């Protein structure tokens, strides 16, 4: 058994039976193994690598199984990159196989043809960020401060609403996301919730899967991608904790304009948590946010350097 046989055997063992490709000499062993398994694996040949990648992405999106594409190195990889980007943005299950040059030729004249894909989508380490951000200690301080306020008010959990439309876009300030972002460091372009329990890890709920890569890199708390009815998902989490009859704080966008949760969101929580005591707690977040740390003040001072 060679590498091509092992790859195809692995795909079949995981129930994969369909793939798309533009044939190339860099993965002839795989093509030969697929030819021998043509009774169990359907390989569809495309005219362009972008077409193969888009076909695999669409197949994965429709079947909810992995979309499979095979292309050759260099131009094949760059042509297919747009399909990989689309799959990443939409969180579509997809695997792109790129043929490789022989290991003895990696540092030779063919070097430029095999590294393209890795440079297009470089490996990232956990927690890596390409932007300035507050420290882990700062977020730990914020979370502890919120829990102290929750304890003083007797709250079992805090549900923090964030919205980028309506008031949230006022003067371009995104004020509707301020409270949710304060706890998670992420501001969705649509809407989100931060579920903040009195103990345990907070969770960011968002249904905007098209920004999943950004959310994964930016948020400092665990993320849950859910249905469009995110209020229902948050209510289910409260029930899991056994707090369906507890005291739950609802934090809206801002008290500046008297904005709390939209009526449909409040009604959803009332419907799902009929025995809970729902308390408006928007001012809780604004009270905590008003108490600036030295780190926050330092960032504000640095920001003024750009405006003076």
Short mmCIF file of C-alpha atoms in Angstrom, two decimals:
data_model
loop_
_atom_site.label_atom_id
_atom_site.label_comp_id
_atom_site.label_asym_id
_atom_site.label_seq_id
_atom_site.Cartn_x
_atom_site.Cartn_y
_atom_site.Cartn_z
CA UNK A 1 0.00 0.00 0.00
CA UNK A 2 1.32 3.45 -0.93
CA UNK A 3 0.28 6.89 0.33
CA UNK A 4 -2.44 7.25 -2.30
CA UNK A 5 -4.01 3.92 -1.30
CA UNK A 6 -3.91 4.92 2.38
CA UNK A 7 -5.56 8.28 1.70
CA UNK A 8 -8.41 6.77 -0.32
CA UNK A 9 -8.89 3.95 2.20
CA UNK A 10 -9.20 6.55 4.97
CA UNK A 11 -11.81 8.52 3.03
CA UNK A 12 -13.87 5.40 2.42
CA UNK A 13 -13.56 4.35 6.06
CA UNK A 14 -15.10 7.68 7.07
CA UNK A 15 -18.01 7.28 4.69
CA UNK A 16 -16.77 9.71 2.04
CA UNK A 17 -17.88 8.60 -1.40
CA UNK A 18 -17.76 11.74 -3.58
CA UNK A 19 -15.02 14.16 -4.59
CA UNK A 20 -14.15 16.80 -7.18
CA UNK A 21 -10.84 17.35 -8.92
CA UNK A 22 -8.68 18.78 -11.64
CA UNK A 23 -6.19 15.94 -12.37
CA UNK A 24 -2.50 16.65 -11.94
CA UNK A 25 0.75 14.72 -12.02
CA UNK A 26 1.52 15.67 -8.41
CA UNK A 27 -1.03 13.20 -7.01
CA UNK A 28 -1.07 10.39 -9.56
CA UNK A 29 -0.94 7.78 -6.79
CA UNK A 30 -4.20 9.11 -5.38
CA UNK A 31 -5.84 9.18 -8.81
CA UNK A 32 -4.81 5.57 -9.42
CA UNK A 33 -6.19 4.50 -6.05
CA UNK A 34 -9.46 6.33 -6.82
CA UNK A 35 -9.62 4.58 -10.21
CA UNK A 36 -9.40 1.20 -8.51
CA UNK A 37 -12.14 2.20 -6.05
CA UNK A 38 -14.41 3.77 -8.69
CA UNK A 39 -17.24 1.42 -7.70
CA UNK A 40 -17.28 2.95 -4.22
CA UNK A 41 -16.04 6.49 -4.84
CA UNK A 42 -17.45 8.91 -7.41
CA UNK A 43 -14.81 11.34 -8.69
CA UNK A 44 -16.10 14.29 -10.73
CA UNK A 45 -13.57 16.03 -12.99
CA UNK A 46 -13.82 19.81 -13.30
CA UNK A 47 -12.31 22.19 -15.85
CA UNK A 48 -10.81 24.59 -13.31
CA UNK A 49 -9.57 24.25 -9.72
CA UNK A 50 -11.83 27.09 -8.53
CA UNK A 51 -14.79 25.16 -9.94
CA UNK A 52 -13.67 22.00 -8.13
CA UNK A 53 -13.30 23.88 -4.84
CA UNK A 54 -16.67 25.62 -5.19
CA UNK A 55 -18.33 22.32 -6.09
CA UNK A 56 -16.85 20.68 -2.99
CA UNK A 57 -17.94 23.62 -0.84
CA UNK A 58 -21.50 23.45 -2.19
CA UNK A 59 -21.58 19.66 -1.73
CA UNK A 60 -20.47 20.01 1.89
CA UNK A 61 -23.00 22.75 2.56
CA UNK A 62 -25.89 20.75 1.09
CA UNK A 63 -25.02 17.33 2.51
CA UNK A 64 -23.48 18.52 5.79
CA UNK A 65 -20.69 16.05 5.11
CA UNK A 66 -17.15 16.96 4.11
CA UNK A 67 -16.79 18.36 0.60
CA UNK A 68 -13.66 16.86 -0.96
CA UNK A 69 -11.49 18.42 -3.66
CA UNK A 70 -8.16 17.38 -5.20
CA UNK A 71 -5.87 19.81 -7.03
CA UNK A 72 -2.23 20.02 -7.96
CA UNK A 73 0.38 22.27 -6.39
CA UNK A 74 1.23 25.87 -7.30
CA UNK A 75 -1.39 27.37 -9.64
CA UNK A 76 -3.79 24.56 -8.76
CA UNK A 77 -3.64 25.48 -5.08
CA UNK A 78 -4.00 29.21 -5.69
CA UNK A 79 -6.96 28.67 -8.04
CA UNK A 80 -8.70 26.55 -5.39
CA UNK A 81 -7.95 29.00 -2.57
CA UNK A 82 -11.11 31.05 -3.18
CA UNK A 83 -13.25 27.97 -2.56
CA UNK A 84 -11.42 27.27 0.70
CA UNK A 85 -11.93 30.89 1.74
CA UNK A 86 -15.66 30.59 1.03
CA UNK A 87 -15.89 27.38 3.06
CA UNK A 88 -14.03 28.99 5.95
CA UNK A 89 -16.27 32.06 5.96
CA UNK A 90 -19.45 29.94 5.92
CA UNK A 91 -18.12 27.22 8.26
CA UNK A 92 -18.71 24.60 5.58
CA UNK A 93 -17.05 21.21 6.15
CA UNK A 94 -14.48 20.89 3.37
CA UNK A 95 -11.11 19.22 2.79
CA UNK A 96 -8.79 20.33 -0.01
CA UNK A 97 -6.00 17.93 -0.97
CA UNK A 98 -3.05 19.54 -2.76
CA UNK A 99 -0.48 17.41 -4.58
CA UNK A 100 3.10 17.83 -3.37
CA UNK A 101 6.50 17.71 -5.05
CA UNK A 102 8.92 15.01 -4.01
CA UNK A 103 10.53 15.69 -0.66
CA UNK A 104 13.97 15.77 -2.26
CA UNK A 105 12.84 18.65 -4.49
CA UNK A 106 11.27 20.84 -1.80
CA UNK A 107 14.28 23.14 -1.55
CA UNK A 108 15.12 22.95 -5.22
CA UNK A 109 13.79 24.69 -8.30
CA UNK A 110 10.22 23.56 -7.53
CA UNK A 111 10.17 25.19 -4.11
CA UNK A 112 7.91 28.03 -5.18
CA UNK A 113 5.24 25.65 -6.44
CA UNK A 114 4.57 23.79 -3.19
CA UNK A 115 4.48 26.48 -0.54
CA UNK A 116 1.73 28.64 -2.05
CA UNK A 117 -1.17 27.09 -0.14
CA UNK A 118 0.62 27.35 3.20
CA UNK A 119 1.36 31.00 2.60
CA UNK A 120 -2.25 31.65 1.59
CA UNK A 121 -3.58 30.07 4.81
CA UNK A 122 -0.68 30.12 7.30
CA UNK A 123 -0.93 28.06 10.44
CA UNK A 124 -2.09 30.01 13.49
CA UNK A 125 -1.32 29.23 17.10
CA UNK A 126 -4.02 29.16 19.76
CA UNK A 127 -4.84 32.65 20.95
CA UNK A 128 -2.73 34.31 18.25
CA UNK A 129 -3.98 37.74 17.24
CA UNK A 130 -2.84 40.27 14.67
CA UNK A 131 -4.24 43.22 16.59
CA UNK A 132 -3.74 44.93 19.94
CA UNK A 133 -6.00 43.70 22.70
CA UNK A 134 -6.47 43.88 26.44
CA UNK A 135 -4.61 41.35 28.54
CA UNK A 136 -6.06 38.17 30.02
CA UNK A 137 -5.66 39.78 33.42
CA UNK A 138 -7.86 42.70 32.36
CA UNK A 139 -10.67 40.40 31.25
CA UNK A 140 -10.33 38.42 34.50
CA UNK A 141 -10.71 41.73 36.39
CA UNK A 142 -13.82 42.64 34.40
CA UNK A 143 -15.46 39.27 34.92
CA UNK A 144 -14.73 39.34 38.66
CA UNK A 145 -16.17 42.85 38.95
CA UNK A 146 -19.37 41.79 37.16
CA UNK A 147 -19.76 38.80 39.47
CA UNK A 148 -19.41 41.01 42.53
CA UNK A 149 -22.23 43.20 41.24
CA UNK A 150 -24.30 40.11 40.46
CA UNK A 151 -23.81 38.82 44.00
CA UNK A 152 -24.87 42.17 45.44
CA UNK A 153 -28.08 42.02 43.41
CA UNK A 154 -28.72 38.32 44.01
CA UNK A 155 -28.52 37.36 40.33
CA UNK A 156 -28.02 33.74 39.25
CA UNK A 157 -27.09 34.71 35.71
CA UNK A 158 -26.74 37.70 33.48
CA UNK A 159 -27.90 37.76 29.86
CA UNK A 160 -26.15 40.50 27.91
CA UNK A 161 -27.67 41.59 24.60
CA UNK A 162 -25.62 43.05 21.76
CA UNK A 163 -26.99 44.54 18.54
CA UNK A 164 -25.28 46.32 15.68
CA UNK A 165 -28.43 47.65 14.02
CA UNK A 166 -30.68 50.53 15.04
CA UNK A 167 -29.25 52.34 18.05
CA UNK A 168 -26.21 50.10 17.80
CA UNK A 169 -24.98 51.98 14.74
CA UNK A 170 -25.66 55.44 16.16
CA UNK A 171 -22.94 57.79 14.91
CA UNK A 172 -20.91 54.74 13.96
CA UNK A 173 -20.14 54.13 17.63
CA UNK A 174 -21.59 50.59 17.79
CA UNK A 175 -22.93 51.46 21.26
CA UNK A 176 -25.34 48.55 21.01
CA UNK A 177 -22.43 46.13 21.26
CA UNK A 178 -20.53 47.86 24.08
CA UNK A 179 -21.73 45.67 26.96
CA UNK A 180 -21.39 42.35 25.12
CA UNK A 181 -18.01 43.32 23.72
CA UNK A 182 -16.79 44.43 27.15
CA UNK A 183 -17.09 40.82 28.33
CA UNK A 184 -16.19 38.92 25.15
CA UNK A 185 -14.02 41.29 23.05
CA UNK A 186 -16.19 40.43 20.03
CA UNK A 187 -18.84 42.59 18.36
CA UNK A 188 -20.88 40.77 15.74
CA UNK A 189 -22.18 42.69 12.73
CA UNK A 190 -25.72 41.55 13.56
CA UNK A 191 -26.62 40.44 17.07
CA UNK A 192 -25.24 38.33 19.87
CA UNK A 193 -25.73 37.32 23.49
CA UNK A 194 -23.23 36.80 26.27
CA UNK A 195 -24.48 34.30 28.83
CA UNK A 196 -22.72 35.18 32.10
CA UNK A 197 -23.40 32.76 35.00
CA UNK A 198 -22.62 33.48 38.63
CA UNK A 199 -20.07 30.65 38.43
CA UNK A 200 -18.45 28.86 35.53
CA UNK A 201 -17.37 30.12 32.14
CA UNK A 202 -19.39 32.73 30.23
CA UNK A 203 -20.44 31.86 26.67
CA UNK A 204 -20.81 34.02 23.57
CA UNK A 205 -23.88 33.06 21.49
CA UNK A 206 -23.90 34.14 17.86
CA UNK A 207 -25.59 32.84 14.72
CA UNK A 208 -23.40 34.75 12.27
CA UNK A 209 -21.36 31.81 11.02
CA UNK A 210 -20.02 33.83 8.09
CA UNK A 211 -17.77 35.62 10.59
CA UNK A 212 -16.79 32.47 12.47
CA UNK A 213 -13.07 32.80 11.84
CA UNK A 214 -13.03 36.34 13.20
CA UNK A 215 -15.10 35.36 16.23
CA UNK A 216 -12.81 32.44 16.99
CA UNK A 217 -9.71 34.64 16.85
CA UNK A 218 -11.15 37.65 18.66
CA UNK A 219 -13.44 36.39 21.43
CA UNK A 220 -11.84 35.76 24.83
CA UNK A 221 -14.68 33.49 25.98
CA UNK A 222 -16.04 30.24 24.49
CA UNK A 223 -18.30 30.60 21.45
CA UNK A 224 -21.48 28.77 20.56
CA UNK A 225 -22.88 29.11 17.05
CA UNK A 226 -26.58 28.57 17.15
CA UNK A 227 -29.90 28.98 15.40
CA UNK A 228 -31.22 32.42 14.45
CA UNK A 229 -33.44 32.25 17.55
CA UNK A 230 -30.49 32.77 19.88
CA UNK A 231 -32.76 33.75 22.79
CA UNK A 232 -34.05 30.18 22.79
CA UNK A 233 -30.51 28.80 22.93
CA UNK A 234 -29.66 31.03 25.90
CA UNK A 235 -32.86 29.99 27.68
CA UNK A 236 -31.95 26.34 27.15
CA UNK A 237 -28.55 26.97 28.75
CA UNK A 238 -30.28 28.50 31.81
CA UNK A 239 -32.51 25.44 32.09
CA UNK A 240 -29.44 23.18 31.94
CA UNK A 241 -28.11 25.01 35.01
CA UNK A 242 -31.40 24.49 36.84
CA UNK A 243 -32.06 28.23 37.08
CA UNK A 244 -35.42 28.31 35.28
CA UNK A 245 -36.91 29.66 38.50
CA UNK A 246 -33.91 31.81 39.35
CA UNK A 247 -33.24 35.53 39.33
CA UNK A 248 -31.95 36.44 35.87
CA UNK A 249 -30.55 39.83 34.92
CA UNK A 250 -31.25 41.16 31.43
CA UNK A 251 -28.67 43.66 30.20
CA UNK A 252 -29.63 45.58 27.08
CA UNK A 253 -27.59 47.86 24.88
CA UNK A 254 -27.49 51.11 26.84
CA UNK A 255 -29.35 53.20 29.39
CA UNK A 256 -28.33 56.40 27.60
CA UNK A 257 -31.31 56.21 25.25
CA UNK A 258 -33.42 54.03 27.50
CA UNK A 259 -32.73 50.99 25.34
CA UNK A 260 -32.96 47.53 26.84
CA UNK A 261 -33.84 44.26 25.10
CA UNK A 262 -36.12 44.35 22.05
CA UNK A 263 -39.68 43.35 22.92
CA UNK A 264 -39.53 40.11 20.93
CA UNK A 265 -36.43 38.99 22.84
CA UNK A 266 -37.98 39.75 26.22
CA UNK A 267 -41.16 37.89 25.27
CA UNK A 268 -39.09 34.90 24.19
CA UNK A 269 -37.38 34.70 27.58
CA UNK A 270 -40.70 35.16 29.37
CA UNK A 271 -42.19 32.34 27.30
CA UNK A 272 -39.26 29.94 27.86
CA UNK A 273 -38.64 30.89 31.52
CA UNK A 274 -42.13 31.52 32.97
CA UNK A 275 -41.01 30.88 36.57
CA UNK A 276 -37.86 33.02 36.44
CA UNK A 277 -37.62 36.49 37.92
CA UNK A 278 -36.39 38.63 35.02
CA UNK A 279 -34.69 41.82 36.19
CA UNK A 280 -33.49 44.67 33.98
CA UNK A 281 -29.76 44.98 34.70
CA UNK A 282 -28.39 47.13 31.88
CA UNK A 283 -27.03 49.60 34.43
CA UNK A 284 -24.99 46.82 36.07
CA UNK A 285 -22.64 46.62 33.08
CA UNK A 286 -22.45 50.39 32.74
CA UNK A 287 -21.56 50.72 36.44
CA UNK A 288 -18.72 48.22 36.06
CA UNK A 289 -17.50 49.75 32.80
CA UNK A 290 -17.28 53.19 34.41
CA UNK A 291 -14.61 51.93 36.82
CA UNK A 292 -11.56 52.05 34.60
CA UNK A 293 -8.45 50.02 35.31
CA UNK A 294 -4.92 51.32 34.85
CA UNK A 295 -4.65 49.23 31.68
CA UNK A 296 -7.81 50.75 30.23
CA UNK A 297 -6.68 54.26 31.09
CA UNK A 298 -3.35 53.57 29.42
CA UNK A 299 -5.10 52.52 26.22
CA UNK A 300 -7.30 55.61 26.31
CA UNK A 301 -4.18 57.75 26.69
CA UNK A 302 -2.55 56.01 23.74
CA UNK A 303 -5.68 56.54 21.66
CA UNK A 304 -5.55 60.28 22.29
CA UNK A 305 -2.13 60.33 20.63
CA UNK A 306 -3.89 59.68 17.33
CA UNK A 307 -6.25 62.63 17.76
CA UNK A 308 -4.01 65.34 19.20
#
